[in-house]
Amino acid sequence: MSTDTTLQNPFSEPSKHTLRVIIDNIQKVIKTPPIKPDDTWTYHIHIEGKVLILTGAQLSKGPGRFKTLYLDNFGKYLHIQKTDDWYKFVEYIWGIAEEGRLEETSAVIAADLIFEQICVDFDVTDDKTRLLEGEACYCLVLHKPNDQLYMVVPSAAVIELSKECGARAPIEEVSAAMRARGYKTANTALVKANGTPVRCWWLLPKAIEEYGVDLSNFEVEL
């Protein structure tokens, strides 16, 4: 899809309109395809060295999310009062957006990095009590309804790893990206450790083995 990068600022040149000033400071807009099937495209708006990331749905809904991100990044509260002005701004963003790759999104970058760290640094164990403690480990389990093997990793350990990696994307988006990359299942399900349910990420052994981890001699937990 071609992009018209010559679009004129929709707000009059002499005006000091808030959105006119923001548009003048936009360096580029990259749109990336949705991670989840039902999601909208994601827009990465580059402004003065910062990147504000919003979905198409968030842009269409109104200026609320954009104002929050702008305040977080620039310390300034935006006064955007007219609905028509906001939608002029959104149409401009859509018009100049250049299509990027899914791999460029912060969620996918974080997903790749976290998966790599799990494969390299996490211990393979048959001791489920370690899941209960939220340790950096994973167990190989057999899911009885479909007799499929999974590597289960405590969610607490993944969240901590996400913080250590400096992931910019919310953990929910990272989870969706890992699913889209074929690293994990759709659900973050529970695993019982000594009778106590522990929320875990269910990774696909095939993905781990393709990374180079040998699971051939590992005992299966039923």
Coordinates of C-alpha atoms in Angstrom, one line a residue:
M1 CA 0.0 0.0 0.0
S2 CA 1.5 3.3 -1.0
T3 CA 1.6 6.1 1.5
D4 CA 1.2 9.8 0.8
T5 CA 4.0 11.4 2.8
T6 CA 3.3 14.8 1.2
L7 CA 0.1 15.4 3.0
Q8 CA -0.3 19.0 4.2
N9 CA -0.8 19.7 7.9
P10 CA -4.6 20.0 8.2
F11 CA -4.4 22.9 10.6
S12 CA -3.8 26.4 9.3
E13 CA -0.2 27.5 9.1
P14 CA -0.5 30.7 11.2
S15 CA -2.3 28.9 13.9
K16 CA -0.7 27.8 17.2
H17 CA -3.1 24.9 17.4
T18 CA -1.8 22.1 19.6
L19 CA -2.2 19.4 17.0
R20 CA -0.6 21.6 14.3
V21 CA 2.5 21.9 16.5
I22 CA 2.5 18.1 17.2
I23 CA 2.2 17.3 13.5
D24 CA 5.2 19.7 12.7
N25 CA 7.3 17.6 15.2
I26 CA 6.3 14.2 13.8
Q27 CA 9.3 12.5 12.3
K28 CA 7.6 9.5 10.9
V29 CA 4.7 7.0 11.5
I30 CA 5.2 3.3 11.1
K31 CA 2.2 1.0 11.1
T32 CA 2.6 -2.7 11.9
P33 CA 0.1 -5.6 11.4
P34 CA -1.9 -6.9 14.3
I35 CA -0.5 -9.6 16.6
K36 CA -3.9 -11.0 17.4
P37 CA -6.3 -11.9 14.6
D38 CA -9.1 -9.5 15.8
D39 CA -6.8 -6.6 16.6
T40 CA -6.3 -3.4 14.5
W41 CA -3.1 -2.2 13.1
T42 CA -0.6 -0.6 15.5
Y43 CA 0.7 2.9 14.8
H44 CA 4.2 3.9 16.0
I45 CA 4.3 7.7 16.0
H46 CA 7.8 9.1 16.2
I47 CA 7.9 12.5 17.8
E48 CA 11.1 14.3 18.7
G49 CA 13.0 11.1 19.4
K50 CA 10.1 9.4 21.3
V51 CA 7.8 6.7 20.0
L52 CA 4.1 6.8 21.0
I53 CA 2.4 3.4 20.2
L54 CA -1.3 3.2 19.7
T55 CA -3.6 0.8 18.0
G56 CA -6.0 1.9 15.3
A57 CA -8.9 1.3 17.7
Q58 CA -7.3 3.6 20.3
L59 CA -6.9 6.3 17.7
S60 CA -10.4 6.0 16.5
K61 CA -11.8 6.0 20.0
G62 CA -10.6 9.5 20.8
P63 CA -7.6 11.4 22.1
G64 CA -7.5 9.9 25.6
R65 CA -4.7 7.3 25.1
F66 CA -2.6 9.7 23.0
K67 CA -2.8 12.4 25.7
T68 CA -1.8 9.9 28.3
L69 CA 1.3 8.8 26.3
Y70 CA 2.2 12.4 25.4
L71 CA 2.1 13.3 29.1
D72 CA 4.2 10.3 30.1
N73 CA 6.8 11.1 27.4
F74 CA 6.9 14.9 27.3
G75 CA 5.5 15.9 30.7
K76 CA 2.9 18.1 28.9
Y77 CA -0.9 17.9 29.1
L78 CA -2.6 18.3 25.8
H79 CA -5.8 20.3 25.5
I80 CA -7.7 18.7 22.6
Q81 CA -11.3 19.7 22.9
K82 CA -12.9 19.5 19.5
T83 CA -13.8 16.0 18.2
D84 CA -13.5 17.1 14.6
D85 CA -9.9 18.3 15.2
W86 CA -8.9 15.0 16.6
Y87 CA -10.3 13.0 13.7
K88 CA -8.5 15.4 11.3
F89 CA -5.3 14.5 13.2
V90 CA -6.1 10.8 13.0
E91 CA -6.7 10.9 9.2
Y92 CA -3.4 12.7 8.8
I93 CA -1.6 9.9 10.9
W94 CA -3.3 7.2 8.7
G95 CA -2.3 9.1 5.6
I96 CA 1.4 9.4 6.3
A97 CA 1.9 6.0 8.0
E98 CA 4.4 3.7 6.3
E99 CA 3.9 0.0 6.6
G100 CA 6.5 -1.8 8.7
R101 CA 7.2 -5.4 9.7
L102 CA 5.7 -7.2 12.7
E103 CA 9.2 -7.9 13.8
E104 CA 9.7 -4.2 14.4
T105 CA 7.1 -3.9 17.2
S106 CA 8.3 -3.6 20.8
A107 CA 6.1 -6.6 21.8
V108 CA 7.7 -8.9 19.2
I109 CA 11.2 -7.7 20.0
A110 CA 10.6 -8.4 23.7
A111 CA 9.0 -11.8 22.9
D112 CA 12.1 -12.9 21.0
L113 CA 14.4 -11.6 23.7
I114 CA 12.5 -13.2 26.6
F115 CA 12.1 -16.6 24.7
E116 CA 15.9 -16.6 24.1
Q117 CA 16.7 -15.9 27.7
I118 CA 14.3 -18.6 28.9
C119 CA 16.1 -21.1 26.6
V120 CA 19.6 -20.0 27.6
D121 CA 19.2 -19.2 31.3
F122 CA 16.2 -21.1 32.7
D123 CA 16.8 -24.5 34.2
V124 CA 15.0 -27.6 33.0
T125 CA 13.6 -29.3 36.0
D126 CA 11.2 -32.1 37.1
D127 CA 10.7 -30.4 40.5
K128 CA 7.3 -28.6 40.3
T129 CA 7.8 -27.0 43.7
R130 CA 10.2 -24.6 41.9
L131 CA 7.2 -23.4 39.9
L132 CA 5.5 -22.5 43.2
E133 CA 8.5 -20.3 44.1
G134 CA 8.4 -18.5 40.8
E135 CA 11.9 -19.6 40.0
A136 CA 13.6 -19.2 36.6
C137 CA 12.9 -22.8 35.5
Y138 CA 10.5 -24.8 33.3
C139 CA 9.0 -28.3 33.6
L140 CA 7.9 -30.6 30.8
V141 CA 4.3 -31.7 31.3
L142 CA 1.8 -33.8 29.4
H143 CA -1.6 -32.1 28.9
K144 CA -4.0 -35.0 29.4
P145 CA -6.9 -33.9 27.2
N146 CA -4.9 -33.8 24.1
D147 CA -1.8 -35.7 25.1
Q148 CA 0.5 -32.9 24.0
L149 CA 3.7 -31.9 25.6
Y150 CA 4.4 -28.4 26.9
M151 CA 7.1 -26.6 28.8
V152 CA 5.6 -24.7 31.6
V153 CA 7.3 -21.6 33.0
P154 CA 6.0 -19.7 36.1
S155 CA 4.4 -16.4 35.0
A156 CA 6.1 -14.6 37.9
A157 CA 9.5 -15.6 36.4
V158 CA 8.5 -14.4 33.0
I159 CA 7.2 -11.0 34.3
E160 CA 10.5 -10.5 36.3
L161 CA 12.5 -11.4 33.2
S162 CA 10.5 -8.9 31.2
K163 CA 11.4 -6.2 33.6
E164 CA 15.1 -7.2 33.5
C165 CA 15.1 -7.1 29.7
G166 CA 13.6 -3.6 29.8
A167 CA 10.6 -4.6 27.7
R168 CA 8.6 -1.6 26.7
A169 CA 5.4 -3.5 25.7
P170 CA 2.8 -4.6 28.3
I171 CA 3.2 -8.2 29.3
E172 CA -0.2 -9.1 27.6
E173 CA 1.2 -7.9 24.3
V174 CA 4.4 -9.8 24.8
S175 CA 2.3 -12.9 25.5
A176 CA 0.3 -12.4 22.3
A177 CA 3.6 -11.8 20.4
M178 CA 5.1 -15.1 21.7
R179 CA 1.9 -16.9 20.6
A180 CA 2.1 -15.3 17.1
R181 CA 5.8 -16.4 16.9
G182 CA 4.9 -20.0 17.7
Y183 CA 6.6 -20.0 21.1
K184 CA 3.6 -20.6 23.4
T185 CA -0.1 -21.5 23.6
A186 CA -3.0 -19.1 23.7
N187 CA -3.7 -19.5 27.3
T188 CA -1.7 -18.8 30.5
A189 CA -3.0 -21.8 32.4
L190 CA -2.6 -23.2 35.9
V191 CA -0.3 -26.0 36.9
K192 CA -0.6 -27.7 40.3
A193 CA 2.5 -27.8 42.4
N194 CA 2.0 -29.8 45.7
G195 CA -1.7 -29.2 45.3
T196 CA -1.3 -25.4 44.8
P197 CA -2.2 -23.9 41.4
V198 CA 0.5 -21.9 39.8
R199 CA -0.1 -19.6 36.8
C200 CA 2.3 -20.5 34.1
W201 CA 3.1 -19.8 30.5
W202 CA 2.9 -22.9 28.3
L203 CA 5.7 -23.0 25.8
L204 CA 5.9 -25.4 22.9
P205 CA 8.8 -27.9 23.2
K206 CA 9.3 -27.9 19.4
A207 CA 10.2 -24.2 19.6
I208 CA 12.6 -24.8 22.4
E209 CA 14.2 -27.8 20.7
E210 CA 14.6 -25.8 17.5
Y211 CA 16.5 -23.2 19.5
G212 CA 18.9 -26.0 20.5
V213 CA 17.8 -27.2 23.9
D214 CA 18.0 -31.0 24.2
L215 CA 14.8 -32.4 25.9
S216 CA 15.3 -36.0 24.8
N217 CA 16.4 -37.4 28.2
F218 CA 13.9 -35.3 30.2
E219 CA 11.3 -37.0 32.3
V220 CA 7.7 -36.2 31.6
E221 CA 5.5 -35.0 34.4
L222 CA 1.9 -36.3 34.2

